[in-house]
Coordinates of C-alpha atoms and ligand atoms in Angstrom, one line a residue:
M1 CA 30.2 -29.0 -48.5
N2 CA 33.6 -29.8 -47.5
T3 CA 35.0 -32.8 -48.3
D4 CA 37.8 -33.1 -44.8
R5 CA 34.2 -33.5 -42.5
G6 CA 35.2 -36.7 -41.2
R7 CA 38.7 -35.4 -39.8
Q8 CA 37.4 -32.1 -38.7
P9 CA 34.1 -32.6 -37.3
L10 CA 33.3 -29.0 -36.4
E11 CA 34.5 -26.8 -38.5
L12 CA 32.4 -25.4 -41.8
S13 CA 33.2 -24.9 -45.4
I14 CA 33.9 -21.3 -46.0
D15 CA 30.8 -21.1 -48.3
D16 CA 28.7 -22.9 -45.4
Y17 CA 30.1 -20.4 -42.6
K18 CA 29.1 -17.7 -44.6
R19 CA 25.2 -19.4 -45.8
V20 CA 25.5 -19.1 -41.4
L21 CA 26.8 -15.5 -41.6
D22 CA 24.4 -14.6 -44.4
Q23 CA 21.4 -15.3 -42.4
V24 CA 22.6 -13.9 -39.2
S25 CA 23.3 -11.2 -41.0
R26 CA 19.9 -10.6 -42.3
L27 CA 18.4 -11.4 -39.2
S28 CA 20.6 -8.5 -37.4
V29 CA 19.6 -6.3 -40.4
E30 CA 15.8 -7.2 -40.0
W31 CA 16.0 -6.5 -35.7
F32 CA 17.2 -3.0 -36.2
E33 CA 14.6 -2.0 -38.9
K34 CA 11.8 -3.3 -37.2
L35 CA 13.1 -2.3 -33.6
D36 CA 11.0 0.6 -32.9
E37 CA 7.4 -1.2 -33.9
R38 CA 8.0 -4.2 -31.7
R39 CA 6.3 -5.0 -28.3
I40 CA 9.3 -4.3 -26.1
Q41 CA 8.3 -6.6 -23.5
P42 CA 7.4 -10.2 -25.4
P43 CA 4.4 -11.4 -25.0
V44 CA 5.7 -14.6 -23.7
S45 CA 4.5 -16.6 -20.4
G46 CA 7.0 -18.6 -18.7
A47 CA 6.0 -21.9 -19.7
E48 CA 5.6 -20.8 -23.3
A49 CA 9.0 -19.4 -23.5
Q50 CA 10.0 -22.9 -21.7
A51 CA 8.6 -25.0 -24.2
L52 CA 9.4 -22.9 -26.8
L53 CA 13.4 -22.3 -26.3
G54 CA 14.2 -24.2 -23.0
G55 CA 14.0 -27.7 -24.0
G56 CA 17.1 -30.5 -24.6
L57 CA 19.5 -30.3 -27.3
P58 CA 19.9 -32.8 -29.6
D59 CA 22.3 -35.4 -30.4
V60 CA 22.5 -35.4 -34.3
G61 CA 23.0 -31.9 -35.6
E62 CA 20.0 -29.7 -37.2
G63 CA 22.5 -28.2 -39.9
M64 CA 21.0 -25.0 -41.3
A65 CA 17.9 -25.8 -40.1
A66 CA 19.2 -24.7 -36.6
L67 CA 19.2 -21.5 -37.4
D68 CA 15.4 -21.1 -38.2
S69 CA 15.0 -21.1 -34.3
L70 CA 17.0 -18.0 -34.0
H71 CA 13.5 -16.2 -35.4
E72 CA 12.0 -17.7 -31.7
V73 CA 14.9 -15.9 -29.9
L74 CA 14.4 -12.7 -32.0
A75 CA 10.9 -13.0 -31.4
N76 CA 10.9 -13.2 -27.6
A77 CA 13.4 -10.9 -26.9
R78 CA 13.1 -7.5 -25.7
A79 CA 12.9 -4.8 -27.8
Q80 CA 15.6 -1.9 -26.6
N81 CA 14.0 0.8 -28.7
G82 CA 14.2 4.5 -27.4
R83 CA 11.1 3.7 -25.3
F84 CA 12.7 1.3 -23.5
L85 CA 13.8 3.1 -19.8
G86 CA 13.8 0.5 -17.3
Y87 CA 17.4 -0.2 -15.2
V88 CA 20.0 0.9 -16.1
M89 CA 20.7 -0.6 -19.4
G90 CA 22.7 0.6 -21.9
S91 CA 20.9 0.8 -25.4
G92 CA 23.8 -1.6 -28.0
E93 CA 25.1 0.6 -30.1
M94 CA 25.0 -0.9 -33.7
V95 CA 28.9 -0.5 -34.9
A96 CA 30.2 -2.3 -31.3
A97 CA 27.7 -5.2 -31.9
V98 CA 29.4 -6.1 -34.9
A99 CA 32.6 -5.8 -33.5
D100 CA 31.2 -7.9 -30.9
L101 CA 31.2 -10.5 -33.5
L102 CA 34.4 -10.1 -35.2
A103 CA 36.1 -10.2 -31.4
S104 CA 34.7 -13.9 -31.5
V105 CA 35.8 -14.7 -34.9
I106 CA 39.1 -14.1 -34.1
N107 CA 38.5 -15.7 -31.0
Q108 CA 41.9 -13.5 -29.1
N109 CA 42.6 -14.4 -25.6
T110 CA 43.1 -10.8 -23.7
S111 CA 45.2 -12.3 -21.4
A112 CA 48.4 -11.3 -21.6
W113 CA 50.1 -9.2 -24.6
H114 CA 51.9 -12.4 -25.3
S115 CA 49.2 -14.1 -25.8
S116 CA 47.5 -11.1 -28.1
P117 CA 49.4 -8.4 -29.0
T118 CA 46.3 -6.8 -30.7
A119 CA 44.0 -7.0 -28.0
V120 CA 46.1 -6.1 -25.5
T121 CA 47.2 -3.1 -26.9
I122 CA 43.6 -2.4 -28.2
E123 CA 42.4 -2.6 -24.5
R124 CA 45.2 -1.1 -22.7
G125 CA 44.6 2.1 -25.3
V126 CA 40.7 2.2 -24.8
V127 CA 41.1 1.8 -20.5
S128 CA 43.9 4.6 -21.2
S129 CA 41.3 6.9 -23.1
L130 CA 38.4 6.1 -21.2
A131 CA 40.2 7.1 -18.0
S132 CA 40.8 10.5 -20.1
A133 CA 37.5 11.0 -20.7
V134 CA 36.3 11.2 -17.4
G135 CA 39.4 13.2 -16.0
L136 CA 41.3 10.5 -15.0
D137 CA 44.5 10.4 -17.0
G138 CA 47.3 8.1 -16.0
F139 CA 44.9 5.7 -14.7
R140 CA 45.4 2.0 -15.7
G141 CA 42.6 -0.4 -15.1
N142 CA 40.9 -3.4 -17.5
L143 CA 37.6 -4.0 -19.0
T144 CA 35.3 -6.6 -16.9
G145 CA 32.2 -8.2 -16.9
G146 CA 30.0 -5.9 -15.3
G147 CA 29.8 -3.4 -12.4
S148 CA 29.4 -6.2 -10.3
A149 CA 32.8 -7.7 -11.0
S150 CA 34.6 -3.9 -11.2
N151 CA 33.0 -3.3 -7.6
L152 CA 34.1 -6.9 -6.2
M153 CA 37.7 -6.2 -7.9
G154 CA 38.0 -2.7 -6.3
L155 CA 37.0 -4.0 -2.8
A156 CA 39.4 -6.6 -2.9
M157 CA 42.2 -4.3 -3.8
A158 CA 41.2 -2.4 -0.7
R159 CA 41.1 -5.1 1.1
E160 CA 44.4 -6.4 0.2
A161 CA 46.0 -2.7 0.5
K162 CA 44.9 -2.2 3.9
L163 CA 44.2 -5.7 5.4
G164 CA 46.9 -7.9 3.1
A165 CA 44.5 -10.8 3.9
N166 CA 45.4 -13.2 0.6
E167 CA 47.9 -14.7 1.8
S168 CA 46.5 -15.9 5.6
G169 CA 43.0 -14.9 5.2
I170 CA 41.4 -12.6 7.2
S171 CA 41.9 -13.2 11.1
A172 CA 38.7 -13.7 13.1
G173 CA 39.1 -10.5 14.8
S174 CA 40.5 -8.0 12.5
G175 CA 37.7 -5.8 12.7
A176 CA 37.4 -4.8 9.2
V177 CA 34.6 -2.1 8.0
V178 CA 33.9 -0.7 4.9
Y179 CA 31.1 2.3 4.3
A180 CA 28.7 3.5 2.1
S181 CA 25.3 4.6 1.7
T182 CA 22.0 3.0 2.2
E183 CA 21.7 3.8 -1.5
V184 CA 24.4 1.5 -2.5
H185 CA 24.1 -0.9 -5.3
M186 CA 23.3 -4.5 -4.0
A187 CA 26.9 -5.7 -5.8
M188 CA 29.0 -4.0 -2.7
P189 CA 27.2 -6.3 0.3
K190 CA 27.7 -9.0 -2.5
A191 CA 31.5 -8.0 -2.5
M192 CA 31.8 -8.1 1.1
A193 CA 30.4 -11.6 1.7
L194 CA 32.4 -12.6 -1.2
L195 CA 35.8 -11.3 0.1
G196 CA 35.1 -12.8 3.7
L197 CA 34.7 -9.4 4.9
G198 CA 30.9 -10.2 6.1
R199 CA 28.0 -7.8 4.8
R200 CA 27.6 -6.6 8.4
Q201 CA 30.5 -5.1 8.3
L202 CA 29.2 -3.1 5.7
R203 CA 28.3 0.4 7.5
L204 CA 25.2 1.6 5.5
I205 CA 25.5 5.9 6.4
A206 CA 22.2 7.5 6.2
V207 CA 21.6 10.0 3.2
D208 CA 20.1 13.8 2.9
A209 CA 17.1 14.7 0.8
A210 CA 18.7 14.6 -2.1
F211 CA 19.7 10.5 -1.4
R212 CA 23.4 11.9 -0.9
M213 CA 25.8 10.3 1.6
R214 CA 26.0 12.2 4.9
V215 CA 29.5 12.7 5.1
D216 CA 29.1 13.9 9.0
L217 CA 27.7 10.9 10.0
L218 CA 30.5 8.9 8.0
E219 CA 32.8 11.0 10.3
K220 CA 31.2 9.7 13.3
A221 CA 30.6 6.1 12.3
I222 CA 34.5 6.0 11.4
A223 CA 35.1 7.8 14.7
R224 CA 33.1 5.1 16.7
D225 CA 34.4 2.1 15.3
L226 CA 37.9 3.1 15.4
A227 CA 36.9 4.0 19.4
E228 CA 35.7 0.9 19.7
G229 CA 38.9 -1.3 18.5
R230 CA 37.3 -2.0 15.1
C231 CA 39.5 -1.4 11.4
P232 CA 38.3 0.9 8.7
I233 CA 39.5 0.1 5.3
A234 CA 37.3 1.8 2.9
V235 CA 34.9 4.1 2.1
V236 CA 32.4 3.9 -1.3
G237 CA 31.0 6.7 -3.0
S238 CA 28.0 6.3 -5.4
A239 CA 28.5 8.2 -8.5
G240 CA 24.7 7.7 -9.7
T241 CA 22.9 5.7 -7.0
I242 CA 20.7 3.0 -8.5
V243 CA 17.4 4.3 -7.4
T244 CA 17.7 8.0 -8.1
G245 CA 21.0 8.5 -9.6
A246 CA 22.2 11.2 -6.7
I247 CA 25.9 11.3 -6.6
D248 CA 27.5 11.3 -3.3
P249 CA 29.8 14.5 -2.0
L250 CA 33.1 12.6 -3.5
E251 CA 35.2 15.4 -2.4
E252 CA 34.3 15.8 1.0
I253 CA 34.1 11.4 1.2
A254 CA 38.0 11.8 -0.4
A255 CA 38.9 14.2 2.4
V256 CA 37.7 12.1 5.2
A257 CA 39.0 8.8 3.4
R258 CA 42.7 11.0 3.0
R259 CA 42.7 11.7 6.8
F260 CA 41.8 8.0 7.9
G261 CA 44.0 6.0 5.8
L262 CA 41.1 4.9 3.8
W263 CA 40.9 3.2 0.4
F264 CA 38.1 5.6 -1.5
H265 CA 36.8 3.1 -4.0
V266 CA 33.4 4.6 -6.3
D267 CA 30.7 2.7 -7.8
G268 CA 30.0 4.8 -11.0
A269 CA 28.7 1.7 -12.4
Y270 CA 25.7 4.0 -13.7
G271 CA 26.8 7.5 -13.4
G272 CA 30.7 7.5 -13.7
L273 CA 30.3 8.2 -17.3
A274 CA 28.7 11.3 -17.2
A275 CA 31.9 12.8 -16.7
I276 CA 32.7 12.6 -20.1
A277 CA 29.4 15.0 -20.5
V278 CA 29.3 16.9 -17.1
P279 CA 32.9 17.1 -15.6
D280 CA 31.3 19.4 -13.2
K281 CA 29.0 17.1 -11.5
L282 CA 31.7 14.1 -10.7
R283 CA 34.6 16.4 -10.0
G284 CA 35.8 14.3 -6.9
L285 CA 36.3 11.3 -9.1
R286 CA 39.8 12.6 -9.4
H287 CA 40.3 11.7 -5.6
V288 CA 39.6 7.9 -6.1
D289 CA 41.8 5.1 -5.6
S290 CA 39.2 3.2 -8.0
V291 CA 36.3 3.4 -9.8
A292 CA 34.0 1.1 -11.8
L293 CA 32.4 2.2 -14.7
D294 CA 29.7 0.5 -17.2
A295 CA 30.4 0.8 -20.6
H296 CA 27.6 -1.1 -20.9
K297 CA 25.3 1.7 -19.5
W298 CA 26.4 5.2 -20.0
L299 CA 28.5 4.3 -23.6
Y300 CA 25.9 2.2 -25.0
Q301 CA 27.8 -1.0 -25.6
P302 CA 26.6 -4.4 -25.9
V303 CA 27.0 -6.3 -22.9
D304 CA 29.4 -6.9 -21.3
C305 CA 31.7 -4.2 -21.1
S306 CA 32.4 -2.5 -17.6
C307 CA 35.6 -0.9 -16.5
L308 CA 37.5 -0.8 -13.5
L309 CA 40.1 2.2 -13.1
Y310 CA 42.9 2.2 -10.2
H311 CA 45.2 5.0 -9.7
D312 CA 48.3 2.7 -8.6
A313 CA 48.7 -1.1 -10.9
D314 CA 51.0 -2.1 -7.7
A315 CA 48.0 -2.1 -5.8
A316 CA 45.6 -4.3 -8.7
R317 CA 49.2 -6.4 -8.8
H318 CA 49.4 -6.8 -5.1
A319 CA 45.6 -7.5 -5.1
F320 CA 45.4 -10.3 -8.3
S321 CA 48.6 -11.3 -9.0
F322 CA 49.4 -14.7 -7.6
T323 CA 52.9 -15.3 -9.4
D324 CA 54.7 -12.0 -9.6
D325 CA 57.5 -12.9 -12.0
Y326 CA 55.7 -15.5 -14.1
A327 CA 55.2 -13.3 -17.1
K328 CA 58.3 -11.1 -16.7
A329 CA 60.5 -14.2 -17.2
L330 CA 59.1 -14.2 -20.7
A331 CA 60.0 -10.5 -21.7
D332 CA 62.3 -7.9 -20.8
D333 CA 60.5 -5.1 -22.7
P334 CA 57.6 -3.8 -20.3
I335 CA 54.7 -3.9 -23.1
E336 CA 55.4 -7.0 -24.0
A337 CA 55.9 -8.5 -21.0
F338 CA 52.1 -6.9 -19.6
A339 CA 49.8 -9.4 -18.6
F340 CA 46.0 -8.7 -17.5
F341 CA 45.8 -11.4 -15.5
D342 CA 48.6 -9.9 -12.9
E343 CA 45.6 -7.2 -12.4
S344 CA 42.5 -8.7 -12.9
I345 CA 40.1 -12.0 -11.4
E346 CA 40.0 -13.0 -15.0
L347 CA 42.9 -15.4 -17.1
S348 CA 41.2 -16.0 -19.7
R349 CA 39.5 -12.9 -20.9
R350 CA 37.3 -12.0 -24.1
F351 CA 38.1 -9.2 -26.3
R352 CA 35.8 -6.7 -25.3
A353 CA 37.5 -3.8 -25.8
L354 CA 37.2 -4.4 -29.6
K355 CA 33.7 -3.0 -29.6
L356 CA 34.0 -0.3 -27.9
W357 CA 37.1 0.3 -29.7
L358 CA 35.8 0.7 -33.0
S359 CA 32.5 2.2 -32.0
W360 CA 34.1 4.7 -30.2
K361 CA 36.5 5.3 -33.4
F362 CA 33.2 5.6 -35.5
H363 CA 31.4 8.0 -33.8
G364 CA 34.3 9.8 -32.3
L365 CA 34.0 11.2 -28.4
D366 CA 31.8 13.9 -29.1
T367 CA 29.4 12.1 -30.2
F368 CA 29.0 10.1 -27.4
R369 CA 29.5 13.1 -25.1
A370 CA 26.1 14.8 -26.8
A371 CA 24.5 11.6 -26.7
I372 CA 24.8 11.5 -22.6
Q373 CA 23.9 15.2 -22.7
R374 CA 20.9 14.3 -24.4
D375 CA 20.1 11.8 -21.9
L376 CA 20.6 14.1 -19.2
D377 CA 18.1 16.6 -21.2
H378 CA 15.5 13.5 -21.7
A379 CA 15.6 13.1 -17.8
Q380 CA 14.7 17.0 -17.4
M381 CA 12.3 17.3 -20.0
L382 CA 10.4 13.9 -18.2
A383 CA 10.7 15.7 -15.0
E384 CA 9.3 18.7 -16.2
A385 CA 6.0 17.1 -18.2
I386 CA 5.8 15.2 -14.5
R387 CA 5.7 18.7 -13.1
D388 CA 3.3 20.0 -15.5
Q389 CA 0.9 17.4 -14.9
D390 CA -1.3 17.3 -11.9
S391 CA -1.8 13.5 -12.3
L392 CA 1.7 12.9 -11.7
E393 CA 4.1 13.6 -8.6
L394 CA 8.2 13.5 -8.9
L395 CA 9.1 11.6 -5.9
A396 CA 12.7 12.6 -6.1
P397 CA 15.3 15.3 -7.2
V398 CA 16.8 14.2 -11.2
E399 CA 20.4 14.6 -10.4
L400 CA 21.4 12.6 -13.4
S401 CA 19.2 10.5 -16.1
A402 CA 17.0 8.3 -13.7
V403 CA 13.2 9.8 -12.9
C404 CA 11.6 8.5 -10.1
F405 CA 7.9 9.5 -10.0
R406 CA 4.2 7.9 -9.6
S407 CA 0.4 8.1 -10.8
I408 CA -2.3 10.0 -8.6
D409 CA -5.2 7.9 -8.6
P410 CA -7.7 9.8 -10.6
K411 CA -10.4 8.1 -8.7
G412 CA -8.8 8.8 -5.5
S413 CA -7.4 5.4 -4.3
A414 CA -5.9 5.1 -1.1
D415 CA -3.5 2.5 -1.4
L416 CA -1.1 4.7 -4.2
N417 CA 1.3 1.8 -4.3
A418 CA -0.6 -1.1 -5.3
F419 CA -2.0 1.8 -7.6
N420 CA 1.1 2.3 -9.2
A421 CA 2.2 -1.4 -9.4
A422 CA -1.0 -1.8 -11.3
V423 CA 0.1 1.3 -13.9
L424 CA 3.5 -0.3 -14.3
K425 CA 2.1 -3.8 -15.1
R426 CA -0.2 -2.3 -17.7
I427 CA 2.6 -0.1 -19.2
N428 CA 4.5 -2.8 -19.7
A429 CA 2.1 -5.4 -21.0
D430 CA 1.1 -2.9 -23.4
G431 CA 4.8 -2.9 -24.9
L432 CA 5.1 0.6 -26.1
V433 CA 6.9 2.4 -23.4
Y434 CA 8.7 0.1 -20.5
L435 CA 9.8 1.2 -17.1
S436 CA 11.2 -0.3 -14.0
N437 CA 10.1 0.3 -10.6
A438 CA 12.0 1.5 -7.5
T439 CA 10.6 2.4 -3.4
I440 CA 11.4 5.8 -2.1
H441 CA 11.0 6.3 1.6
G442 CA 8.3 3.4 1.1
Q443 CA 6.4 4.6 -1.9
F444 CA 6.0 2.4 -5.0
A445 CA 7.9 4.4 -7.6
L446 CA 7.7 4.1 -11.5
R447 CA 11.1 5.0 -13.0
A448 CA 12.6 5.7 -16.2
C449 CA 15.9 5.8 -16.6
F450 CA 17.6 7.4 -19.9
T451 CA 20.8 5.8 -21.2
N452 CA 19.5 4.9 -24.5
H453 CA 20.9 6.5 -27.7
R454 CA 17.6 5.4 -29.5
T455 CA 15.3 8.0 -27.3
T456 CA 13.8 11.0 -29.1
D457 CA 11.6 14.0 -27.3
D458 CA 8.6 12.1 -28.9
D459 CA 9.2 9.2 -27.1
I460 CA 9.2 11.3 -23.9
D461 CA 5.7 12.1 -24.7
E462 CA 4.7 8.7 -25.2
V463 CA 5.9 7.9 -21.6
V464 CA 3.5 10.7 -20.4
R465 CA 0.9 9.5 -22.7
A466 CA 1.4 5.6 -21.5
V467 CA 1.8 6.7 -18.0
T468 CA -1.8 8.8 -17.8
A469 CA -3.4 6.2 -19.9
A470 CA -2.7 3.2 -17.9
A471 CA -3.7 5.1 -15.1
R472 CA -7.2 6.0 -16.4
A473 CA -7.3 2.2 -17.2
S474 CA -6.3 1.1 -13.7
Ligands
PLP1 C1 24.2 -1.6 -12.6 C2 24.9 -1.2 -11.5 C3 25.9 -2.3 -10.8 C4 26.4 -3.6 -11.6 O1 26.7 -4.0 -12.6 P1 26.8 -5.0 -13.7 O2 27.2 -4.5 -14.8 O3 25.2 -4.8 -13.6 O4 26.9 -6.0 -12.7 C5 26.3 -1.7 -9.4 N1 26.4 -0.5 -9.4 C6 25.2 0.6 -9.9 C7 25.4 2.1 -9.5 C8 25.0 0.0 -11.1 O5 23.8 0.7 -12.1

């Protein structure tokens, strides 16, 4: 025991720290060891979880006994093995997880070079490598807590570049409008609301049969808004829509944005990183002013790790720097004067880059590229298997790694929506496979999304087996 405890009430002795670390280390090893055999969705009710884990916290510390509670945490956590295919969720790479622990141990504040030379240097390097990996050499940016934050920041940059609202706010009659497709992620209307632009000023442009924005309708909408005296400021393309993974025609949208002088932001939170494996699918990315990429999705990083990239760092400073000369006063050297807080909504910032840096150095970009390609292949394998089964129906083209399909009731039930909802519930309750759902043209769809480096070819067979078995039982 630390004899100095009275004066440093929260600090452990090195021996106690080792004991805590050993126990956590054992738990983490056991987690990965048993990952494949765990039920994916823990069989716990809301009331049970509340009783187990949601109670009040003690006035008097439990010491090492507190760690025993971690068993309940792990036992009731969702297990993201190779058959977890819900939403768009990165599978959590091991080296990155360990690096995240170390990032907290050294507890650097990645706010400015002066505050943490190592962390800031590493993050700038990671961002620059990420940009190059998706074909955006020379772009700048920073890591954020998620695609929602990255998209919000991208739109904040657009607002400042085109309206200049930071100082006096948005004038009531600004008439500012933004364009995106009907398939846009909810992060975008949320950003419109938070930035005072208003959700109604987000024009939702209809999509074609493959769920891509209709550029002819985009042009018409812009022309109409201009004719009616409004002020178009930005167009948001989706690179991997959240439901089907469709990629908007980015080249054409970029041309329209350029012609009308609009900011071009791309929400690539889901699919932008696919450019590492299939650059041709995402060629239009090179025209963006800003793009959101989620490394905690398709680079398999533990949450959180998103990235906003932008072409013009001055635009980021205009949007986010309040005291332009603040950091510059501290150092003449441009590297040492750099401050992320001048280009971000965050001031104190986690050392998010360490996990991506270490996991990238450990595995190499080629391995990530191969993993992304495998996800793309697995999606095509599942789509193929669905086409081969009379009892299954594909509901959307598979452009990236999201597969939307449904089960045709073998008993001929009329309400396929209710039937598939029941099928999904059964699959996820069984715990071997986890899918999520989506609505496609009013139809309830089962949705499998591959951003999972643990998925094997055999897991694809398990998905088909789980769906057909659940359909028979429903
Ligand atoms: C996941 C996602 C978001 C939101 O990102 P978070 O990291 O969950 O905040 C936005 N857009 C798309 C297309 C996404 O897939």
